[in-house]
PDB file of C-alpha atoms and ligand atoms in Angstrom:
ATOM      1  CA  MET A   1      40.665 -35.772  12.306  1.00  0.00           C
ATOM      2  CA  LYS A   2      37.007 -35.668  11.142  1.00  0.00           C
ATOM      3  CA  PHE A   3      34.461 -34.843  13.843  1.00  0.00           C
ATOM      4  CA  THR A   4      30.746 -34.079  14.262  1.00  0.00           C
ATOM      5  CA  LYS A   5      29.469 -31.462  16.688  1.00  0.00           C
ATOM      6  CA  MET A   6      26.212 -32.452  18.382  1.00  0.00           C
ATOM      7  CA  HIS A   7      24.254 -31.460  21.479  1.00  0.00           C
ATOM      8  CA  GLY A   8      21.507 -32.681  23.740  1.00  0.00           C
ATOM      9  CA  ILE A   9      19.544 -29.548  24.780  1.00  0.00           C
ATOM     10  CA  GLY A  10      22.717 -27.505  24.815  1.00  0.00           C
ATOM     11  CA  ASN A  11      25.047 -30.093  26.430  1.00  0.00           C
ATOM     12  CA  ASP A  12      27.451 -30.132  23.543  1.00  0.00           C
ATOM     13  CA  TYR A  13      30.158 -32.623  22.642  1.00  0.00           C
ATOM     14  CA  VAL A  14      32.610 -33.319  19.838  1.00  0.00           C
ATOM     15  CA  TYR A  15      31.835 -36.772  18.399  1.00  0.00           C
ATOM     16  CA  VAL A  16      34.434 -38.896  16.603  1.00  0.00           C
ATOM     17  CA  ASN A  17      33.378 -41.931  14.570  1.00  0.00           C
ATOM     18  CA  CYS A  18      36.110 -44.401  15.457  1.00  0.00           C
ATOM     19  CA  PHE A  19      34.869 -46.809  12.811  1.00  0.00           C
ATOM     20  CA  GLU A  20      36.510 -44.364  10.375  1.00  0.00           C
ATOM     21  CA  GLU A  21      38.978 -42.234  12.388  1.00  0.00           C
ATOM     22  CA  GLU A  22      42.161 -43.127  14.291  1.00  0.00           C
ATOM     23  CA  LEU A  23      42.930 -40.961  17.338  1.00  0.00           C
ATOM     24  CA  ALA A  24      46.346 -39.306  17.140  1.00  0.00           C
ATOM     25  CA  MET A  25      46.651 -38.996  20.940  1.00  0.00           C
ATOM     26  CA  ASP A  26      45.317 -40.009  24.322  1.00  0.00           C
ATOM     27  CA  PRO A  27      41.526 -39.357  24.329  1.00  0.00           C
ATOM     28  CA  GLY A  28      41.661 -37.434  27.614  1.00  0.00           C
ATOM     29  CA  ARG A  29      44.208 -34.997  26.215  1.00  0.00           C
ATOM     30  CA  LEU A  30      42.237 -34.756  22.962  1.00  0.00           C
ATOM     31  CA  ALA A  31      39.109 -33.955  24.989  1.00  0.00           C
ATOM     32  CA  GLU A  32      40.876 -31.012  26.611  1.00  0.00           C
ATOM     33  CA  LEU A  33      42.078 -29.709  23.234  1.00  0.00           C
ATOM     34  CA  VAL A  34      38.800 -29.987  21.310  1.00  0.00           C
ATOM     35  CA  SER A  35      36.727 -28.645  24.218  1.00  0.00           C
ATOM     36  CA  ASP A  36      38.602 -25.337  24.453  1.00  0.00           C
ATOM     37  CA  ARG A  37      36.061 -22.708  23.348  1.00  0.00           C
ATOM     38  CA  HIS A  38      38.836 -20.377  22.107  1.00  0.00           C
ATOM     39  CA  CYS A  39      41.663 -22.525  20.743  1.00  0.00           C
ATOM     40  CA  GLY A  40      39.703 -25.700  19.982  1.00  0.00           C
ATOM     41  CA  ILE A  41      36.255 -26.566  18.620  1.00  0.00           C
ATOM     42  CA  GLY A  42      34.423 -25.720  21.845  1.00  0.00           C
ATOM     43  CA  SER A  43      32.440 -28.331  23.765  1.00  0.00           C
ATOM     44  CA  ASP A  44      31.652 -29.905  27.140  1.00  0.00           C
ATOM     45  CA  GLY A  45      33.871 -32.832  26.138  1.00  0.00           C
ATOM     46  CA  LEU A  46      34.621 -35.582  23.627  1.00  0.00           C
ATOM     47  CA  ILE A  47      32.566 -38.681  22.785  1.00  0.00           C
ATOM     48  CA  LEU A  48      33.996 -41.596  20.805  1.00  0.00           C
ATOM     49  CA  ILE A  49      31.656 -43.870  18.831  1.00  0.00           C
ATOM     50  CA  LYS A  50      33.307 -47.281  18.750  1.00  0.00           C
ATOM     51  CA  PRO A  51      32.540 -50.891  17.828  1.00  0.00           C
ATOM     52  CA  SER A  52      31.354 -53.150  20.633  1.00  0.00           C
ATOM     53  CA  ALA A  53      31.718 -56.897  21.207  1.00  0.00           C
ATOM     54  CA  VAL A  54      28.686 -56.953  23.531  1.00  0.00           C
ATOM     55  CA  ALA A  55      26.254 -54.402  22.070  1.00  0.00           C
ATOM     56  CA  ASP A  56      25.490 -52.644  18.780  1.00  0.00           C
ATOM     57  CA  PHE A  57      27.903 -49.769  19.471  1.00  0.00           C
ATOM     58  CA  CYS A  58      30.094 -48.430  22.267  1.00  0.00           C
ATOM     59  CA  MET A  59      30.119 -44.879  23.680  1.00  0.00           C
ATOM     60  CA  ASP A  60      33.388 -43.721  25.311  1.00  0.00           C
ATOM     61  CA  MET A  61      32.954 -40.301  26.930  1.00  0.00           C
ATOM     62  CA  TYR A  62      35.423 -37.696  28.279  1.00  0.00           C
ATOM     63  CA  ASN A  63      34.690 -34.431  30.102  1.00  0.00           C
ATOM     64  CA  SER A  64      36.306 -31.172  28.973  1.00  0.00           C
ATOM     65  CA  ASP A  65      38.963 -31.520  31.720  1.00  0.00           C
ATOM     66  CA  GLY A  66      40.012 -34.841  30.172  1.00  0.00           C
ATOM     67  CA  SER A  67      38.480 -37.051  32.885  1.00  0.00           C
ATOM     68  CA  ARG A  68      36.587 -40.106  31.670  1.00  0.00           C
ATOM     69  CA  GLY A  69      32.845 -40.286  32.367  1.00  0.00           C
ATOM     70  CA  ALA A  70      31.042 -43.560  33.116  1.00  0.00           C
ATOM     71  CA  MET A  71      27.801 -42.439  31.458  1.00  0.00           C
ATOM     72  CA  CYS A  72      26.373 -39.461  29.588  1.00  0.00           C
ATOM     73  CA  GLY A  73      22.627 -39.147  29.109  1.00  0.00           C
ATOM     74  CA  ASN A  74      22.623 -36.318  26.589  1.00  0.00           C
ATOM     75  CA  GLY A  75      25.572 -37.920  24.840  1.00  0.00           C
ATOM     76  CA  ILE A  76      24.004 -41.348  24.386  1.00  0.00           C
ATOM     77  CA  ARG A  77      20.948 -39.837  22.685  1.00  0.00           C
ATOM     78  CA  CYS A  78      23.294 -38.112  20.227  1.00  0.00           C
ATOM     79  CA  VAL A  79      25.280 -41.333  19.620  1.00  0.00           C
ATOM     80  CA  ALA A  80      22.030 -43.158  18.793  1.00  0.00           C
ATOM     81  CA  LYS A  81      20.996 -40.353  16.443  1.00  0.00           C
ATOM     82  CA  TYR A  82      24.409 -40.306  14.761  1.00  0.00           C
ATOM     83  CA  VAL A  83      24.548 -44.052  14.000  1.00  0.00           C
ATOM     84  CA  TYR A  84      20.988 -44.048  12.628  1.00  0.00           C
ATOM     85  CA  ASP A  85      21.139 -40.790  10.624  1.00  0.00           C
ATOM     86  CA  HIS A  86      24.540 -41.740   9.155  1.00  0.00           C
ATOM     87  CA  GLY A  87      23.291 -45.131   7.999  1.00  0.00           C
ATOM     88  CA  MET A  88      25.413 -47.242  10.389  1.00  0.00           C
ATOM     89  CA  THR A  89      22.215 -49.040  11.437  1.00  0.00           C
ATOM     90  CA  ASN A  90      18.574 -49.131  10.381  1.00  0.00           C
ATOM     91  CA  MET A  91      17.351 -50.336  13.769  1.00  0.00           C
ATOM     92  CA  THR A  92      15.185 -48.004  15.852  1.00  0.00           C
ATOM     93  CA  THR A  93      16.011 -49.864  19.052  1.00  0.00           C
ATOM     94  CA  ILE A  94      19.756 -49.660  19.677  1.00  0.00           C
ATOM     95  CA  ARG A  95      21.906 -51.113  22.484  1.00  0.00           C
ATOM     96  CA  ILE A  96      24.958 -49.042  23.399  1.00  0.00           C
ATOM     97  CA  GLU A  97      27.801 -50.224  25.654  1.00  0.00           C
ATOM     98  CA  THR A  98      29.012 -47.729  28.269  1.00  0.00           C
ATOM     99  CA  LEU A  99      31.280 -47.943  31.312  1.00  0.00           C
ATOM    100  CA  SER A 100      28.083 -48.164  33.393  1.00  0.00           C
ATOM    101  CA  GLY A 101      26.635 -51.068  31.377  1.00  0.00           C
ATOM    102  CA  ILE A 102      24.625 -51.548  28.186  1.00  0.00           C
ATOM    103  CA  LYS A 103      21.808 -49.020  27.649  1.00  0.00           C
ATOM    104  CA  THR A 104      18.812 -49.508  25.328  1.00  0.00           C
ATOM    105  CA  ILE A 105      17.557 -46.569  23.280  1.00  0.00           C
ATOM    106  CA  ASP A 106      14.236 -46.367  21.377  1.00  0.00           C
ATOM    107  CA  LEU A 107      14.272 -43.854  18.536  1.00  0.00           C
ATOM    108  CA  THR A 108      11.459 -41.728  17.124  1.00  0.00           C
ATOM    109  CA  VAL A 109      12.262 -41.157  13.450  1.00  0.00           C
ATOM    110  CA  LYS A 110      10.622 -38.668  11.049  1.00  0.00           C
ATOM    111  CA  ASP A 111      11.627 -38.138   7.389  1.00  0.00           C
ATOM    112  CA  GLY A 112      14.596 -40.482   7.919  1.00  0.00           C
ATOM    113  CA  LYS A 113      16.057 -38.537  10.846  1.00  0.00           C
ATOM    114  CA  VAL A 114      15.964 -39.203  14.592  1.00  0.00           C
ATOM    115  CA  ARG A 115      13.787 -36.603  16.366  1.00  0.00           C
ATOM    116  CA  LEU A 116      13.552 -38.044  19.866  1.00  0.00           C
ATOM    117  CA  ALA A 117      15.341 -40.751  21.836  1.00  0.00           C
ATOM    118  CA  ASN A 118      13.967 -42.614  24.842  1.00  0.00           C
ATOM    119  CA  VAL A 119      16.763 -44.131  26.924  1.00  0.00           C
ATOM    120  CA  ASP A 120      16.442 -46.871  29.545  1.00  0.00           C
ATOM    121  CA  MET A 121      19.015 -45.478  32.001  1.00  0.00           C
ATOM    122  CA  GLY A 122      18.798 -48.489  34.292  1.00  0.00           C
ATOM    123  CA  MET A 123      18.222 -48.578  38.032  1.00  0.00           C
ATOM    124  CA  PRO A 124      19.394 -45.750  40.310  1.00  0.00           C
ATOM    125  CA  VAL A 125      21.555 -46.422  43.370  1.00  0.00           C
ATOM    126  CA  LEU A 126      21.271 -44.502  46.653  1.00  0.00           C
ATOM    127  CA  LEU A 127      24.692 -43.273  47.846  1.00  0.00           C
ATOM    128  CA  SER A 128      23.525 -41.088  50.788  1.00  0.00           C
ATOM    129  CA  GLN A 129      25.198 -41.901  54.149  1.00  0.00           C
ATOM    130  CA  GLY A 130      27.765 -44.024  52.363  1.00  0.00           C
ATOM    131  CA  VAL A 131      25.321 -46.793  51.445  1.00  0.00           C
ATOM    132  CA  ASN A 132      25.305 -48.328  47.991  1.00  0.00           C
ATOM    133  CA  ARG A 133      21.693 -49.382  47.846  1.00  0.00           C
ATOM    134  CA  GLU A 134      20.068 -50.282  44.518  1.00  0.00           C
ATOM    135  CA  LEU A 135      16.679 -48.567  44.446  1.00  0.00           C
ATOM    136  CA  THR A 136      14.609 -51.576  43.350  1.00  0.00           C
ATOM    137  CA  PRO A 137      10.790 -51.263  43.396  1.00  0.00           C
ATOM    138  CA  GLU A 138      10.765 -53.063  46.774  1.00  0.00           C
ATOM    139  CA  VAL A 139      13.509 -50.902  48.346  1.00  0.00           C
ATOM    140  CA  ARG A 140      11.881 -47.772  47.004  1.00  0.00           C
ATOM    141  CA  LYS A 141       8.616 -48.697  48.753  1.00  0.00           C
ATOM    142  CA  GLU A 142      10.165 -49.424  52.162  1.00  0.00           C
ATOM    143  CA  ILE A 143      13.010 -46.894  52.396  1.00  0.00           C
ATOM    144  CA  ALA A 144      12.645 -44.423  55.288  1.00  0.00           C
ATOM    145  CA  ASP A 145      12.931 -40.670  54.781  1.00  0.00           C
ATOM    146  CA  SER A 146      15.795 -40.598  57.301  1.00  0.00           C
ATOM    147  CA  GLU A 147      17.828 -42.912  55.027  1.00  0.00           C
ATOM    148  CA  ILE A 148      17.667 -40.829  51.867  1.00  0.00           C
ATOM    149  CA  TRP A 149      19.161 -37.600  53.211  1.00  0.00           C
ATOM    150  CA  GLU A 150      22.741 -36.744  54.162  1.00  0.00           C
ATOM    151  CA  VAL A 151      24.032 -33.477  55.632  1.00  0.00           C
ATOM    152  CA  LEU A 152      27.184 -32.032  54.047  1.00  0.00           C
ATOM    153  CA  ASP A 153      29.325 -29.286  55.608  1.00  0.00           C
ATOM    154  CA  VAL A 154      30.086 -26.908  52.751  1.00  0.00           C
ATOM    155  CA  GLN A 155      31.994 -23.634  53.396  1.00  0.00           C
ATOM    156  CA  ASP A 156      30.844 -23.725  57.070  1.00  0.00           C
ATOM    157  CA  LYS A 157      27.230 -24.253  56.061  1.00  0.00           C
ATOM    158  CA  GLU A 158      25.225 -27.452  56.616  1.00  0.00           C
ATOM    159  CA  MET A 159      23.494 -28.478  53.384  1.00  0.00           C
ATOM    160  CA  SER A 160      21.091 -31.436  53.051  1.00  0.00           C
ATOM    161  CA  MET A 161      21.580 -33.565  49.958  1.00  0.00           C
ATOM    162  CA  ILE A 162      20.286 -36.735  48.376  1.00  0.00           C
ATOM    163  CA  HIS A 163      23.204 -38.570  46.770  1.00  0.00           C
ATOM    164  CA  ILE A 164      22.288 -40.756  43.792  1.00  0.00           C
ATOM    165  CA  SER A 165      24.244 -42.770  41.208  1.00  0.00           C
ATOM    166  CA  MET A 166      23.032 -43.185  37.632  1.00  0.00           C
ATOM    167  CA  GLY A 167      26.267 -44.987  36.827  1.00  0.00           C
ATOM    168  CA  ASN A 168      27.942 -41.701  37.750  1.00  0.00           C
ATOM    169  CA  PRO A 169      27.544 -39.796  41.038  1.00  0.00           C
ATOM    170  CA  HIS A 170      25.121 -36.889  41.633  1.00  0.00           C
ATOM    171  CA  ALA A 171      24.725 -34.788  44.780  1.00  0.00           C
ATOM    172  CA  VAL A 172      21.218 -33.267  44.644  1.00  0.00           C
ATOM    173  CA  PHE A 173      20.304 -30.160  46.679  1.00  0.00           C
ATOM    174  CA  PHE A 174      16.842 -28.547  46.929  1.00  0.00           C
ATOM    175  CA  VAL A 175      16.676 -24.740  46.685  1.00  0.00           C
ATOM    176  CA  ASP A 176      13.882 -22.143  46.536  1.00  0.00           C
ATOM    177  CA  ASP A 177      15.220 -20.365  43.434  1.00  0.00           C
ATOM    178  CA  VAL A 178      17.749 -22.001  41.092  1.00  0.00           C
ATOM    179  CA  ASP A 179      18.284 -18.697  39.281  1.00  0.00           C
ATOM    180  CA  ASN A 180      19.550 -17.180  42.485  1.00  0.00           C
ATOM    181  CA  ILE A 181      22.489 -19.406  43.435  1.00  0.00           C
ATOM    182  CA  GLU A 182      26.198 -18.639  42.993  1.00  0.00           C
ATOM    183  CA  ILE A 183      26.835 -21.951  41.209  1.00  0.00           C
ATOM    184  CA  GLU A 184      30.357 -20.976  40.113  1.00  0.00           C
ATOM    185  CA  LYS A 185      31.290 -20.769  43.827  1.00  0.00           C
ATOM    186  CA  ILE A 186      29.235 -23.508  45.486  1.00  0.00           C
ATOM    187  CA  GLY A 187      29.501 -25.929  42.532  1.00  0.00           C
ATOM    188  CA  PRO A 188      33.257 -26.565  42.610  1.00  0.00           C
ATOM    189  CA  ALA A 189      33.290 -26.529  46.428  1.00  0.00           C
ATOM    190  CA  ILE A 190      30.906 -29.509  46.410  1.00  0.00           C
ATOM    191  CA  GLU A 191      32.378 -31.204  43.302  1.00  0.00           C
ATOM    192  CA  THR A 192      35.786 -31.414  45.002  1.00  0.00           C
ATOM    193  CA  HIS A 193      34.544 -31.906  48.602  1.00  0.00           C
ATOM    194  CA  PRO A 194      36.557 -34.530  50.594  1.00  0.00           C
ATOM    195  CA  ARG A 195      33.297 -36.522  50.961  1.00  0.00           C
ATOM    196  CA  PHE A 196      33.635 -37.395  47.263  1.00  0.00           C
ATOM    197  CA  PRO A 197      37.036 -39.008  46.626  1.00  0.00           C
ATOM    198  CA  ASP A 198      36.149 -39.379  42.923  1.00  0.00           C
ATOM    199  CA  ARG A 199      34.494 -35.927  42.851  1.00  0.00           C
ATOM    200  CA  THR A 200      30.762 -35.665  42.048  1.00  0.00           C
ATOM    201  CA  ASN A 201      28.282 -33.972  39.732  1.00  0.00           C
ATOM    202  CA  VAL A 202      26.209 -31.368  41.597  1.00  0.00           C
ATOM    203  CA  GLU A 203      22.532 -30.554  40.951  1.00  0.00           C
ATOM    204  CA  PHE A 204      20.358 -27.772  42.394  1.00  0.00           C
ATOM    205  CA  VAL A 205      16.614 -28.308  41.976  1.00  0.00           C
ATOM    206  CA  GLN A 206      13.566 -26.088  42.520  1.00  0.00           C
ATOM    207  CA  ILE A 207      10.162 -27.761  42.749  1.00  0.00           C
ATOM    208  CA  VAL A 208       7.571 -26.056  40.504  1.00  0.00           C
ATOM    209  CA  ASP A 209       4.834 -28.632  41.116  1.00  0.00           C
ATOM    210  CA  GLU A 210       4.593 -32.429  41.424  1.00  0.00           C
ATOM    211  CA  SER A 211       5.182 -32.887  37.677  1.00  0.00           C
ATOM    212  CA  HIS A 212       7.599 -30.043  36.900  1.00  0.00           C
ATOM    213  CA  VAL A 213      10.971 -29.092  38.367  1.00  0.00           C
ATOM    214  CA  LYS A 214      13.708 -26.631  37.379  1.00  0.00           C
ATOM    215  CA  MET A 215      17.385 -27.481  37.809  1.00  0.00           C
ATOM    216  CA  ARG A 216      20.907 -26.283  37.202  1.00  0.00           C
ATOM    217  CA  VAL A 217      23.972 -28.504  37.173  1.00  0.00           C
ATOM    218  CA  TRP A 218      27.642 -28.132  37.969  1.00  0.00           C
ATOM    219  CA  GLU A 219      29.162 -31.126  36.195  1.00  0.00           C
ATOM    220  CA  ARG A 220      32.179 -33.057  37.422  1.00  0.00           C
ATOM    221  CA  GLY A 221      34.990 -32.284  35.011  1.00  0.00           C
ATOM    222  CA  ALA A 222      33.073 -29.717  32.967  1.00  0.00           C
ATOM    223  CA  GLY A 223      31.614 -26.996  35.199  1.00  0.00           C
ATOM    224  CA  GLU A 224      28.125 -25.589  34.656  1.00  0.00           C
ATOM    225  CA  THR A 225      26.570 -27.074  31.528  1.00  0.00           C
ATOM    226  CA  MET A 226      23.314 -26.241  29.782  1.00  0.00           C
ATOM    227  CA  ALA A 227      21.985 -29.685  30.619  1.00  0.00           C
ATOM    228  CA  CYS A 228      22.914 -33.055  32.137  1.00  0.00           C
ATOM    229  CA  GLY A 229      20.945 -36.185  31.264  1.00  0.00           C
ATOM    230  CA  THR A 230      22.150 -38.383  34.105  1.00  0.00           C
ATOM    231  CA  GLY A 231      21.730 -35.368  36.398  1.00  0.00           C
ATOM    232  CA  ALA A 232      18.115 -34.890  35.341  1.00  0.00           C
ATOM    233  CA  CYS A 233      17.489 -38.582  36.111  1.00  0.00           C
ATOM    234  CA  ALA A 234      19.146 -38.275  39.537  1.00  0.00           C
ATOM    235  CA  VAL A 235      17.041 -35.174  40.258  1.00  0.00           C
ATOM    236  CA  ALA A 236      13.826 -36.961  39.277  1.00  0.00           C
ATOM    237  CA  VAL A 237      14.691 -39.906  41.549  1.00  0.00           C
ATOM    238  CA  ALA A 238      15.582 -37.593  44.451  1.00  0.00           C
ATOM    239  CA  CYS A 239      12.340 -35.603  44.063  1.00  0.00           C
ATOM    240  CA  ARG A 240      10.279 -38.819  44.006  1.00  0.00           C
ATOM    241  CA  LEU A 241      12.112 -40.288  47.028  1.00  0.00           C
ATOM    242  CA  ALA A 242      11.568 -37.056  48.967  1.00  0.00           C
ATOM    243  CA  GLY A 243       7.863 -37.161  48.075  1.00  0.00           C
ATOM    244  CA  TYR A 244       7.961 -33.912  46.071  1.00  0.00           C
ATOM    245  CA  SER A 245       7.022 -35.349  42.678  1.00  0.00           C
ATOM    246  CA  GLN A 246       5.229 -38.094  40.763  1.00  0.00           C
ATOM    247  CA  ASP A 247       6.906 -41.019  38.939  1.00  0.00           C
ATOM    248  CA  LYS A 248       6.980 -38.913  35.753  1.00  0.00           C
ATOM    249  CA  VAL A 249       8.390 -35.391  35.800  1.00  0.00           C
ATOM    250  CA  ASP A 250       9.425 -32.743  33.288  1.00  0.00           C
ATOM    251  CA  VAL A 251      12.876 -31.493  34.234  1.00  0.00           C
ATOM    252  CA  ARG A 252      13.555 -27.991  32.925  1.00  0.00           C
ATOM    253  CA  LEU A 253      17.255 -27.201  32.438  1.00  0.00           C
ATOM    254  CA  LEU A 254      18.969 -24.116  31.037  1.00  0.00           C
ATOM    255  CA  GLY A 255      19.092 -25.695  27.574  1.00  0.00           C
ATOM    256  CA  GLY A 256      15.664 -27.314  27.448  1.00  0.00           C
ATOM    257  CA  THR A 257      13.414 -29.951  29.009  1.00  0.00           C
ATOM    258  CA  LEU A 258      13.790 -33.702  29.522  1.00  0.00           C
ATOM    259  CA  THR A 259      10.917 -35.994  30.487  1.00  0.00           C
ATOM    260  CA  ILE A 260      11.963 -38.507  33.118  1.00  0.00           C
ATOM    261  CA  PHE A 261       9.913 -41.522  34.218  1.00  0.00           C
ATOM    262  CA  TRP A 262      11.000 -43.664  37.170  1.00  0.00           C
ATOM    263  CA  ASN A 263       9.137 -46.850  36.368  1.00  0.00           C
ATOM    264  CA  PRO A 264       7.673 -48.293  39.615  1.00  0.00           C
ATOM    265  CA  ASP A 265       7.343 -51.764  38.062  1.00  0.00           C
ATOM    266  CA  ASN A 266      10.973 -52.433  37.061  1.00  0.00           C
ATOM    267  CA  GLY A 267      12.747 -49.646  38.971  1.00  0.00           C
ATOM    268  CA  HIS A 268      14.398 -48.353  35.794  1.00  0.00           C
ATOM    269  CA  VAL A 269      14.660 -44.652  34.964  1.00  0.00           C
ATOM    270  CA  GLU A 270      13.608 -43.656  31.430  1.00  0.00           C
ATOM    271  CA  MET A 271      14.822 -40.399  29.915  1.00  0.00           C
ATOM    272  CA  CYS A 272      13.224 -38.895  26.800  1.00  0.00           C
ATOM    273  CA  GLY A 273      14.623 -35.947  24.860  1.00  0.00           C
ATOM    274  CA  PRO A 274      15.980 -34.612  21.562  1.00  0.00           C
ATOM    275  CA  ALA A 275      19.428 -34.825  19.979  1.00  0.00           C
ATOM    276  CA  THR A 276      20.813 -32.341  17.461  1.00  0.00           C
ATOM    277  CA  GLU A 277      23.591 -32.511  14.872  1.00  0.00           C
ATOM    278  CA  VAL A 278      25.065 -29.019  14.348  1.00  0.00           C
ATOM    279  CA  PHE A 279      28.027 -29.398  11.934  1.00  0.00           C
ATOM    280  CA  THR A 280      30.898 -31.612  10.817  1.00  0.00           C
ATOM    281  CA  GLY A 281      34.522 -30.588  10.354  1.00  0.00           C
ATOM    282  CA  GLU A 282      38.216 -31.406  10.391  1.00  0.00           C
ATOM    283  CA  PHE A 283      40.326 -30.849  13.522  1.00  0.00           C
ATOM    284  CA  ASN A 284      44.086 -30.420  13.012  1.00  0.00           C
ATOM    285  CA  VAL A 285      45.873 -32.636  15.513  1.00  0.00           C
TER     286      VAL A 285
HETATM  287  N1  LIG B 301      30.265 -34.984  33.974  1.00  0.00           N
HETATM  288  C1  LIG B 301      29.726 -36.348  34.047  1.00  0.00           C
HETATM  289  C2  LIG B 301      29.662 -37.007  32.654  1.00  0.00           C
HETATM  290  C3  LIG B 301      28.716 -36.280  31.691  1.00  0.00           C
HETATM  291  C4  LIG B 301      27.287 -36.413  32.112  1.00  0.00           C
HETATM  292  C5  LIG B 301      26.295 -35.472  31.451  1.00  0.00           C
HETATM  293  N2  LIG B 301      26.764 -34.569  30.460  1.00  0.00           N
HETATM  294  C6  LIG B 301      25.040 -36.199  31.003  1.00  0.00           C
HETATM  295  O1  LIG B 301      24.380 -35.772  30.030  1.00  0.00           O
HETATM  296  O2  LIG B 301      24.674 -37.207  31.674  1.00  0.00           O
HETATM  297  C7  LIG B 301      30.611 -37.184  34.998  1.00  0.00           C
HETATM  298  O3  LIG B 301      31.816 -36.943  35.066  1.00  0.00           O
HETATM  299  O4  LIG B 301      30.050 -38.084  35.643  1.00  0.00           O
END
């Protein structure tokens, strides 16, 4: 099976062009096999590029544990880069179908290659305290501080979080020093906490100033990754709701920086960042 290895600031996936390749097995199982960093290709998961009846292309994403993801911010920038760079489209505004709806991506192209992608990630939803409240411009203006926080009992410690959906769930925690947390312990404890029947992605964020934050992420179904696009968006929304940041913020992750803008006019979150093609190959299935 032919594949292409790509990454979005270090959040790396194996991409399969399903316009040309047939999968020999269930995609979840294939994701586990290709993701293995010793016996497979090595990645945070598998992303299938497929035809769509409702958009220009379809992105179907699986974490390295084989679970299916509803949305992948770093992945969708790479899908847009792949279809443009490989001549599957000549449009620089591309609509991609995902399990969390159709996303629109604007491409910055130089010398015939995509350098940057700006993704309209849609409107965030507040999940704290079990609500499912779309954060429209009106709601965002009137929401009380007491509504955005939720206290979680984790390993006999009370931790305050802001729980946000970007099409997939993110539990955001504020810390003084992201470099000084035992993420491999606290990450899975929160990911699999009974509060989250479908598990959750987990973000730890340190405020640098009102336009810059640092974060680390423990991803649902993948563990700590170098970056998480939907997670960076959830962090930016949480920081803005808590009054710690402006509408636009640079989110610094282990693998690089994403610029996130929570547009106060339409309530949509815009994510801007690079996408990189590393190599292509054949995987023996
Ligand atoms: N682990 C996530 C999917 C991948 C998201 C992440 N890699 C991104 O760039 O948004 C989930 O199960 O919801």
